[in-house]
Tab-separated table of C-alpha atoms and ligand atoms in Angstrom:
chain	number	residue	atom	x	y	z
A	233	UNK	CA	143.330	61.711	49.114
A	234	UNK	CA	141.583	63.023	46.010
A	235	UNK	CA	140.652	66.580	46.083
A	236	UNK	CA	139.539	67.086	42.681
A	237	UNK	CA	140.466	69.230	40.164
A	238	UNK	CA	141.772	72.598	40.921
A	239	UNK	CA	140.748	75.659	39.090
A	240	UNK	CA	144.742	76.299	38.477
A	241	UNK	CA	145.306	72.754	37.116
A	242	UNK	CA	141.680	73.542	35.036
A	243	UNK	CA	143.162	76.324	34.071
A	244	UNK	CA	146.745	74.951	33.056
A	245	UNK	CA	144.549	72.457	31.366
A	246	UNK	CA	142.823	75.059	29.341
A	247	UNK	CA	145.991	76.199	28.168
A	248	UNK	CA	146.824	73.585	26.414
A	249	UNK	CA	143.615	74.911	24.320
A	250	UNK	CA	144.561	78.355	23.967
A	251	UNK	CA	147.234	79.244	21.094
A	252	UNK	CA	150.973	79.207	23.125
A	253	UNK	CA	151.242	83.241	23.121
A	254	UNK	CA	148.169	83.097	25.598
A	255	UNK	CA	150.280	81.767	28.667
A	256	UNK	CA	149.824	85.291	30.284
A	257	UNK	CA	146.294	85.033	30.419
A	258	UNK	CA	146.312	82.082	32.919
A	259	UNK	CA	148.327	83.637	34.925
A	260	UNK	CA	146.109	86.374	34.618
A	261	UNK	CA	142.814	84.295	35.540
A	262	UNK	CA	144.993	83.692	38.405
A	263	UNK	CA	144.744	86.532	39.747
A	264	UNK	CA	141.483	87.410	39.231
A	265	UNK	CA	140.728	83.991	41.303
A	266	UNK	CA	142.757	85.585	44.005
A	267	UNK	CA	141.092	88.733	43.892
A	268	UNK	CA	137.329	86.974	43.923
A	269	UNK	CA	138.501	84.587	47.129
A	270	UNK	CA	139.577	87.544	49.280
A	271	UNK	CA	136.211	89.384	47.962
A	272	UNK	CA	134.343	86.210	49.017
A	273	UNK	CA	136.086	86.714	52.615
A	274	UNK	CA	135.064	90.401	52.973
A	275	UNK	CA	131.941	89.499	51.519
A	276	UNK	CA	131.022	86.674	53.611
A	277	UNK	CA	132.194	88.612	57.147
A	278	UNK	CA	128.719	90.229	56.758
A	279	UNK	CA	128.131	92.871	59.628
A	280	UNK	CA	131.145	91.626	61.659
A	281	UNK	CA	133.329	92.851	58.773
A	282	UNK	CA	132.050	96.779	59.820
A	283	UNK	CA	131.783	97.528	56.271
A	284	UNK	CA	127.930	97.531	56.222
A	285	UNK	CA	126.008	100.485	54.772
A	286	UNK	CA	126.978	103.215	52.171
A	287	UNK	CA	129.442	105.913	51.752
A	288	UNK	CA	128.203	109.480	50.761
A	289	UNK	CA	130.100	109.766	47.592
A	290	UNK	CA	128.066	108.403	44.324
A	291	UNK	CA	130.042	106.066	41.246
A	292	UNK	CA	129.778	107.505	37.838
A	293	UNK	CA	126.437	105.696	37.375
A	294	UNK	CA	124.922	108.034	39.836
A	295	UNK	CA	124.446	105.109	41.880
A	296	UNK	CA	125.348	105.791	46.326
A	297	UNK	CA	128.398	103.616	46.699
A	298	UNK	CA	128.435	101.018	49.164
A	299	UNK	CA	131.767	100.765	51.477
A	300	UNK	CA	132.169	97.299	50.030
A	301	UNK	CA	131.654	98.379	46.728
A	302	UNK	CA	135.179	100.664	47.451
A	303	UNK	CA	136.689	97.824	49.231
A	304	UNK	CA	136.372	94.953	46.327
A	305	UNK	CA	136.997	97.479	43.888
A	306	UNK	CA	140.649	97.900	45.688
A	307	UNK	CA	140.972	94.342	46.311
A	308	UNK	CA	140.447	93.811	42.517
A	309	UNK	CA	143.000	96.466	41.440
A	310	UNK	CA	145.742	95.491	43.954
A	311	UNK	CA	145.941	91.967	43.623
A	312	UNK	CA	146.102	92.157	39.478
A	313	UNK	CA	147.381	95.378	39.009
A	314	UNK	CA	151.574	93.913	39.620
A	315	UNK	CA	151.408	90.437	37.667
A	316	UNK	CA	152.711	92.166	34.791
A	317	UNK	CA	149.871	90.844	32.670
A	318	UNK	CA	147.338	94.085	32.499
A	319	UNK	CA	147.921	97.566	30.100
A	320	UNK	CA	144.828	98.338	31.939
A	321	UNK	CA	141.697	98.244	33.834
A	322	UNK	CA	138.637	99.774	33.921
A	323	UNK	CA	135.840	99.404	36.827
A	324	UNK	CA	132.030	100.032	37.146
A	325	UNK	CA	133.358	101.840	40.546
A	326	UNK	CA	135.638	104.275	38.827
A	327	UNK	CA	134.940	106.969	36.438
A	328	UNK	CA	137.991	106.687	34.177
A	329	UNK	CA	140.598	104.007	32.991
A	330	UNK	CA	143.125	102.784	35.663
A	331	UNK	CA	146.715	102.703	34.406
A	332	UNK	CA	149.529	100.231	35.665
A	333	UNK	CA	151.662	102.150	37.595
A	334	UNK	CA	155.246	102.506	36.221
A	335	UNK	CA	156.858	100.274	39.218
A	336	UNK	CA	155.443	97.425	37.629
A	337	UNK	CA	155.394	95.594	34.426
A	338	UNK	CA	152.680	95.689	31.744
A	339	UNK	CA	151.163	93.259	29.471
A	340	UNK	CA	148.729	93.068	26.788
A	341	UNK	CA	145.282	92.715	28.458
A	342	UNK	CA	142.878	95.072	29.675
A	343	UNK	CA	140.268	93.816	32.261
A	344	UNK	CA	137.286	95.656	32.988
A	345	UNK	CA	135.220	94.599	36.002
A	346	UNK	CA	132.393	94.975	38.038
A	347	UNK	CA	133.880	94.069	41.523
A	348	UNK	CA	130.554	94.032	43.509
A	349	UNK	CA	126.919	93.659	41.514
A	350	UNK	CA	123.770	93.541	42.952
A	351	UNK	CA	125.649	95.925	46.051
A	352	UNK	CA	122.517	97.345	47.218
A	353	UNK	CA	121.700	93.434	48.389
A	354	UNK	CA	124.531	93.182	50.014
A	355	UNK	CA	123.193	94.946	53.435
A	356	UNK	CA	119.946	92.669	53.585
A	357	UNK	CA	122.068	89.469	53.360
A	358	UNK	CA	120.644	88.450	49.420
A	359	UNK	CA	123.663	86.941	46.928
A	360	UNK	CA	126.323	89.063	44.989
A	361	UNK	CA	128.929	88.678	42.858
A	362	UNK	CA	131.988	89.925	40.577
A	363	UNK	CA	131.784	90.287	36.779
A	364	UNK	CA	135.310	90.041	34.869
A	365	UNK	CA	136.073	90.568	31.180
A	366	UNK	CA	139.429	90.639	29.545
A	367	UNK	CA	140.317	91.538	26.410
A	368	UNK	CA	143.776	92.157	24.248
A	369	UNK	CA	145.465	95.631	23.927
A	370	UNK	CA	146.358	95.834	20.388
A	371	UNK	CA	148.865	98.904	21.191
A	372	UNK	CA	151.850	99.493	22.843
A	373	UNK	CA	150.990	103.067	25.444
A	374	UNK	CA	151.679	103.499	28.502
A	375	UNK	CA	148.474	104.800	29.334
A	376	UNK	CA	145.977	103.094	26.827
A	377	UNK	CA	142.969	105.488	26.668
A	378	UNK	CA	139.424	104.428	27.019
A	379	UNK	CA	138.803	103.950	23.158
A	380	UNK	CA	141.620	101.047	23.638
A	381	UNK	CA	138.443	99.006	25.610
A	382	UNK	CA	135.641	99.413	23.505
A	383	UNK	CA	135.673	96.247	21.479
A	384	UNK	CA	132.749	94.716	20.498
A	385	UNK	CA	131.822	91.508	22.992
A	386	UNK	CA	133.028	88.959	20.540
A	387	UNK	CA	136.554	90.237	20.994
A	388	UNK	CA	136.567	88.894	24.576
A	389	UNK	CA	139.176	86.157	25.236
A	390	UNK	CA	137.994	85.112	28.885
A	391	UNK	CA	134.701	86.537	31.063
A	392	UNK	CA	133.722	85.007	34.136
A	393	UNK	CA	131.935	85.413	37.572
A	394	UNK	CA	132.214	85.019	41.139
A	395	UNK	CA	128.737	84.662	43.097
A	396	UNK	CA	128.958	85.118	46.880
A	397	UNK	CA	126.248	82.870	47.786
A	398	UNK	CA	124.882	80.012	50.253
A	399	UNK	CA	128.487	78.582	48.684
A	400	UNK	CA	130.994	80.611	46.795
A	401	UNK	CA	131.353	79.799	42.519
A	402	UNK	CA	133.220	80.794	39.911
A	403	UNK	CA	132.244	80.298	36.443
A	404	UNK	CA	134.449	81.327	33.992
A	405	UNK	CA	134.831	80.543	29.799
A	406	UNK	CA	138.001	81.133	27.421
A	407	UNK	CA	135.749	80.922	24.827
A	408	UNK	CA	135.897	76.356	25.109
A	409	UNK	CA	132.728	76.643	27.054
A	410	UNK	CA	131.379	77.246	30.523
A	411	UNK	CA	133.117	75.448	33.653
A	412	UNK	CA	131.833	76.070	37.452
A	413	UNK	CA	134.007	76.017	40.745
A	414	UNK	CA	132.785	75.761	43.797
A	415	UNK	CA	135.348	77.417	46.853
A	416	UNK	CA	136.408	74.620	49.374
A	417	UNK	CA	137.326	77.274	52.314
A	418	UNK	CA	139.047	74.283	54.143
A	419	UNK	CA	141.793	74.534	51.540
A	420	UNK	CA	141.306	78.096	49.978
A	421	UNK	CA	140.729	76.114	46.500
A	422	UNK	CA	138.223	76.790	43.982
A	423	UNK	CA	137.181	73.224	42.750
A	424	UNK	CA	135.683	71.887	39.575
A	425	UNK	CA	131.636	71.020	40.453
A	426	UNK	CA	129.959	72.049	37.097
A	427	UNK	CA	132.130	70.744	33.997
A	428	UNK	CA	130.849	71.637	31.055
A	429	UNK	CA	127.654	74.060	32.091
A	430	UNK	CA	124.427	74.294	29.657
A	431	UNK	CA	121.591	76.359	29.237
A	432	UNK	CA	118.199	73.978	28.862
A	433	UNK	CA	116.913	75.878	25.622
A	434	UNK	CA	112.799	75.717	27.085
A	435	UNK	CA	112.169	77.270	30.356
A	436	UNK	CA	109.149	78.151	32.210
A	437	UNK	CA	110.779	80.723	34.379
A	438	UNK	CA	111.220	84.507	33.590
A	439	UNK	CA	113.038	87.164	35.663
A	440	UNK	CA	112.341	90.958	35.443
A	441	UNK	CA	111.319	94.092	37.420
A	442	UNK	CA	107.740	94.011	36.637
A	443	UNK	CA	107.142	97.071	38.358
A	444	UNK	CA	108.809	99.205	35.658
A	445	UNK	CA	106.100	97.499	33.511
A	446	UNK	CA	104.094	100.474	32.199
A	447	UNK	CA	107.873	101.750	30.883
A	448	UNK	CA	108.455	98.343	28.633
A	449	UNK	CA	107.997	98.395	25.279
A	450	UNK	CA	105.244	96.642	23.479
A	451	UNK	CA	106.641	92.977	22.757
A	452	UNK	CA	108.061	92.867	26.191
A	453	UNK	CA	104.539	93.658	27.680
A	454	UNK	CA	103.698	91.551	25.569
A	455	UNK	CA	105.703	88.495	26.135
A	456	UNK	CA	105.176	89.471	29.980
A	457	UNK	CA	101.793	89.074	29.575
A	458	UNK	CA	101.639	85.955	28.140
A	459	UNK	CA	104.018	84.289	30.490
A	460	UNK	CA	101.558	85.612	33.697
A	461	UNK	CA	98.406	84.401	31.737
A	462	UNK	CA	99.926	80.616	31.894
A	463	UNK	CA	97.436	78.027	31.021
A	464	UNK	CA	94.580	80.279	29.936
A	465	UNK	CA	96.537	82.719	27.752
A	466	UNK	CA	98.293	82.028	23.777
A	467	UNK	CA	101.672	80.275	25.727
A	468	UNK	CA	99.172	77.242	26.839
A	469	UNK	CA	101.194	76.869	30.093
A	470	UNK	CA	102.266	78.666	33.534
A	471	UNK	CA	105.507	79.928	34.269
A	472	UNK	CA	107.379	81.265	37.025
A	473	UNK	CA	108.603	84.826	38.390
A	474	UNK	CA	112.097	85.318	39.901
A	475	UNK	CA	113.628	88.894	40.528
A	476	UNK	CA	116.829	88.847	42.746
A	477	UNK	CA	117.805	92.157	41.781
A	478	UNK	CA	121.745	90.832	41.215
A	479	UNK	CA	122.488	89.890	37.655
A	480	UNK	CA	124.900	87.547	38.809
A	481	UNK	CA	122.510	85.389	41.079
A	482	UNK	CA	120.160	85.371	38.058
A	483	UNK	CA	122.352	84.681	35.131
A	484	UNK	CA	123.900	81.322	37.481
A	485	UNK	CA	119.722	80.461	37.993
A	486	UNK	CA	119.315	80.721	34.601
A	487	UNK	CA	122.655	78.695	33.616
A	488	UNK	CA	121.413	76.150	36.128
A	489	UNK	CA	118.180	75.457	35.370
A	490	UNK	CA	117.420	77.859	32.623
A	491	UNK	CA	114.993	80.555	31.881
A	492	UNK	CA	115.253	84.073	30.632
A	493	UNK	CA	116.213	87.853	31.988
A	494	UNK	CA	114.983	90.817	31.044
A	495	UNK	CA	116.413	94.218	31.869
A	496	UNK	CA	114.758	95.618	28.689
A	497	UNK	CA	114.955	99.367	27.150
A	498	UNK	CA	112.795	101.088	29.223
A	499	UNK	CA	110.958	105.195	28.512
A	500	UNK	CA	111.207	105.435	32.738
A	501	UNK	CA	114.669	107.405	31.666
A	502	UNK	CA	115.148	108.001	28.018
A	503	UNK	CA	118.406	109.148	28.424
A	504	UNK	CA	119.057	105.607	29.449
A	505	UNK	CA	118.898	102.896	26.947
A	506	UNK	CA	118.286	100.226	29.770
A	507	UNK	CA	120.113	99.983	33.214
A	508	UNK	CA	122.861	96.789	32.703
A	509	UNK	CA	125.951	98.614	31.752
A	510	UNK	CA	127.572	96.809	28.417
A	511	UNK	CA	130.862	96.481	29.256
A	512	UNK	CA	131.291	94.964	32.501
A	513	UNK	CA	127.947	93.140	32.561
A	514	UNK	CA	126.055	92.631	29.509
A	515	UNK	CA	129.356	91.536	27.414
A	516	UNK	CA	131.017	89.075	29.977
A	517	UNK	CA	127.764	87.669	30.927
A	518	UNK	CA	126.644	87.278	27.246
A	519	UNK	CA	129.742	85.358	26.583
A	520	UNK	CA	129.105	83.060	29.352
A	521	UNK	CA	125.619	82.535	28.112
A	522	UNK	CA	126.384	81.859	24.673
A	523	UNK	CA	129.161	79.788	25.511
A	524	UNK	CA	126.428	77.816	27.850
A	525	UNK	CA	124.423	77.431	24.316
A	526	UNK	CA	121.818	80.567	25.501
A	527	UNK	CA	121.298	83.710	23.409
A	528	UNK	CA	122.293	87.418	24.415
A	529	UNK	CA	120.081	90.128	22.810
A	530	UNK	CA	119.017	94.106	23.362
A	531	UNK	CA	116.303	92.695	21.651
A	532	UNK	CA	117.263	94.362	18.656
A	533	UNK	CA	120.694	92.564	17.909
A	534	UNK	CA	123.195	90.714	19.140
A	535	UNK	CA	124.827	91.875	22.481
A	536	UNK	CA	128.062	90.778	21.679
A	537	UNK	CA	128.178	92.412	18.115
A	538	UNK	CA	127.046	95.484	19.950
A	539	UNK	CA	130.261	98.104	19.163
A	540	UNK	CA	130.380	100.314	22.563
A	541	UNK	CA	130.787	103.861	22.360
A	542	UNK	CA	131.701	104.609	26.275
A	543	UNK	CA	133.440	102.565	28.912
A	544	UNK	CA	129.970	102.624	31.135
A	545	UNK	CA	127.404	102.676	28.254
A	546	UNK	CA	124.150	100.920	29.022
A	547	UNK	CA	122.091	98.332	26.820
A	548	UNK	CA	119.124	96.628	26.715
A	549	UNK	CA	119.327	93.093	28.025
A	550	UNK	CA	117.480	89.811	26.865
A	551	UNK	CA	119.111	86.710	27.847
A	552	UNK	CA	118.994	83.011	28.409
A	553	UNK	CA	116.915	79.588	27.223
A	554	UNK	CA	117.649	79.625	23.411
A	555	UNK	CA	113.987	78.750	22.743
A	556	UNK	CA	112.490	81.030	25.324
A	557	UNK	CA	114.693	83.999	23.835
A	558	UNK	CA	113.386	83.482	20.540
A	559	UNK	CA	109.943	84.077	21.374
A	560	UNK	CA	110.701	86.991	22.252
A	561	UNK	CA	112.992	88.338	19.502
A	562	UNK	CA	109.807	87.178	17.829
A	563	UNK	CA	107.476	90.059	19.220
A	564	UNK	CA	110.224	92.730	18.964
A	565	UNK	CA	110.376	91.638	14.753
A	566	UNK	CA	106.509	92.600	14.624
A	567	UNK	CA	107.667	95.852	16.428
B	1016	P6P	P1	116.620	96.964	39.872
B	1016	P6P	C1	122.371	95.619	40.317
B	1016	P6P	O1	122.405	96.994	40.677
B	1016	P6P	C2	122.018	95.545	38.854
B	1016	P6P	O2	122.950	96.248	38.094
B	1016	P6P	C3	121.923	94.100	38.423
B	1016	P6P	O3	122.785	93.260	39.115
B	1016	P6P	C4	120.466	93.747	38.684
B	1016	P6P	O4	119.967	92.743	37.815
B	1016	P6P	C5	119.749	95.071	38.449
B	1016	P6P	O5	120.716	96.109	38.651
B	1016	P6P	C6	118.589	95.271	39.419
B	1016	P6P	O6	117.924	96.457	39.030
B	1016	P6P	O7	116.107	98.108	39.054
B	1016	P6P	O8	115.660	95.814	39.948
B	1016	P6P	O9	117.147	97.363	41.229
């Protein structure tokens, strides 16, 4: 009987891509799909699990932590924190960087993670998912600092994410493009269902929060505009509104059937320069999306060339349908 092909036979696959010294990062990716199938099970449980609802303690963000956004988090850590493959790891849910501890072995890759996005969906039953990106430790401490993980997106060597949907994915790159896994729960196998995964560059479907629309800035009003005035406005067609309020639900929409998502600089908190966090979000997801043949952008560069300056720094977000995007790097050039 054929079952298809596994993610770990995609991934031992893969490594006959990667240069030879890169053998610890499949074993690596390993993990993580470990980590994202017993996520998916705590996930899935729902209100039987008893992990509904929200703790009283806040993440760094400011943000009320869920009791599943604890639980993943500590899922995450404990199933890749032993391999022998990590320096390091840093988290959306905690405020610092996690170091191996000394009982086990380290390696030469730091992974920095978002274990549950979109959380606050989580309690009305609406899709979620894990964001992953690794990256090499160029030094040789203990205890690399936080400096150690703020590498421009282009350094990534693997991103990926698990969405906890009407099925459970993965979609992960290593930087040969974008390959999606769907989770067979009758055999506890992620299997290979999307080979090969590309953005259509034209789309007639946007995604945003428009009610934070009087805190846009001009070209996004702009292109917002345009896009609800359809047939009777400059664009000469309609187009379509989706909002899930999960990046991950929206970025596999977009990778699906394309369009473009905007979490764009907004003045409703100037201290904030958007509300997607760069390196556990914006970066892995832009990799993905390039890798998909999309475009990544803050709307004022690159997000990938983007050099972060603080393990939970925010950034403007612009991403998806090649085409689509352009337009509206377009109206932020006449800015
Ligand atoms: P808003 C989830 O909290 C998240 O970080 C992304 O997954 C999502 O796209 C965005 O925030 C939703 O933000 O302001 O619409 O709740």
């Amino acid at each position: 009987m054929q079952i298809g092909t596994t993610i770990t036979q995609f991934l031992a696959d893969e490594q006959r891509k990667l240069n030879t010294n890169q053998t610890d990062l499949l074993e690596l990716m390993g993990q993580v799909v470990t980590a994202c199938k017993v996520i998916a099970t705590a996930v899935n449980k729902g209100a039987l699990s008893g992990v509904m609802g929200s703790l009283d303690t806040e993440n760094i963000q400011g943000e009320t932590q869920k009791k599943l956004d604890v639980i993943t988090n500590e899922i995450f850590m404990q199933t890749t924190e032993r391999g022998g493959q990590l320096a390091a790891m840093a988290s959306e849910e905690m405020d610092d960087v996690y170091h191996i501890p000394g009982q086990y072995p380290r390696g030469k890759y730091l992974i920095v993670f978002d274990p549950l996005d979109g959380s606050s969906n989580v309690d009305v039953n609406i899709s979620v998912g894990t964001i992953f990106s690794i990256l090499e430790y160029k030094g040789d401490s203990a205890t690399p600092a936080a400096a150690e993980f703020l590498q421009p997106g282009t350094q990534q060597v693997a991103a990926g994410y698990a969405l906890y949907g009407s099925s459970t994915m993965l979609v992960i790159t290593t930087g040969h493009g974008v390959n999606g896994f769907t989770l067979d729960v009758n055999i506890g196998e992620f299997l290979l269902t999307h080979p090969n995964m590309m953005i259509a560059p034209d789309t007639k479907e946007f995604a945003i929060n428009a009610s934070n629309e009087r805190f846009w800035e001009a070209p996004v009003q702009r292109y917002v505009r345009e896009c609800v005035a359809g047939k009777t406005g400059p664009r000469g067609r309609d187009f379509n509104m989706r909002w899930v309020a999960s990046m991950v639900a929206e970025v596999h929409r977009i990778i699906i059937r394309g369009g473009v998502f905007m979490y764009p600089k907004d003045t409703k908190d100037p201290a904030k320069a958007g509300k997607l966090r760069l390196m556990y979000e914006a970066n892995p997801m832009s990799f993905i999306v390039e890798q998909a043949g999309g475009i990544s952008s803050t709307g004022r560069q690159r997000i990938l060339d983007v050099q972060p300056e603080g393990l939970h720094q925010r950034v403007p977000v612009i991403l998806g349908s090649k085409n689509e995007v352009e337009v509206i790097l377009s109206y932020h050039k006449d800015m």
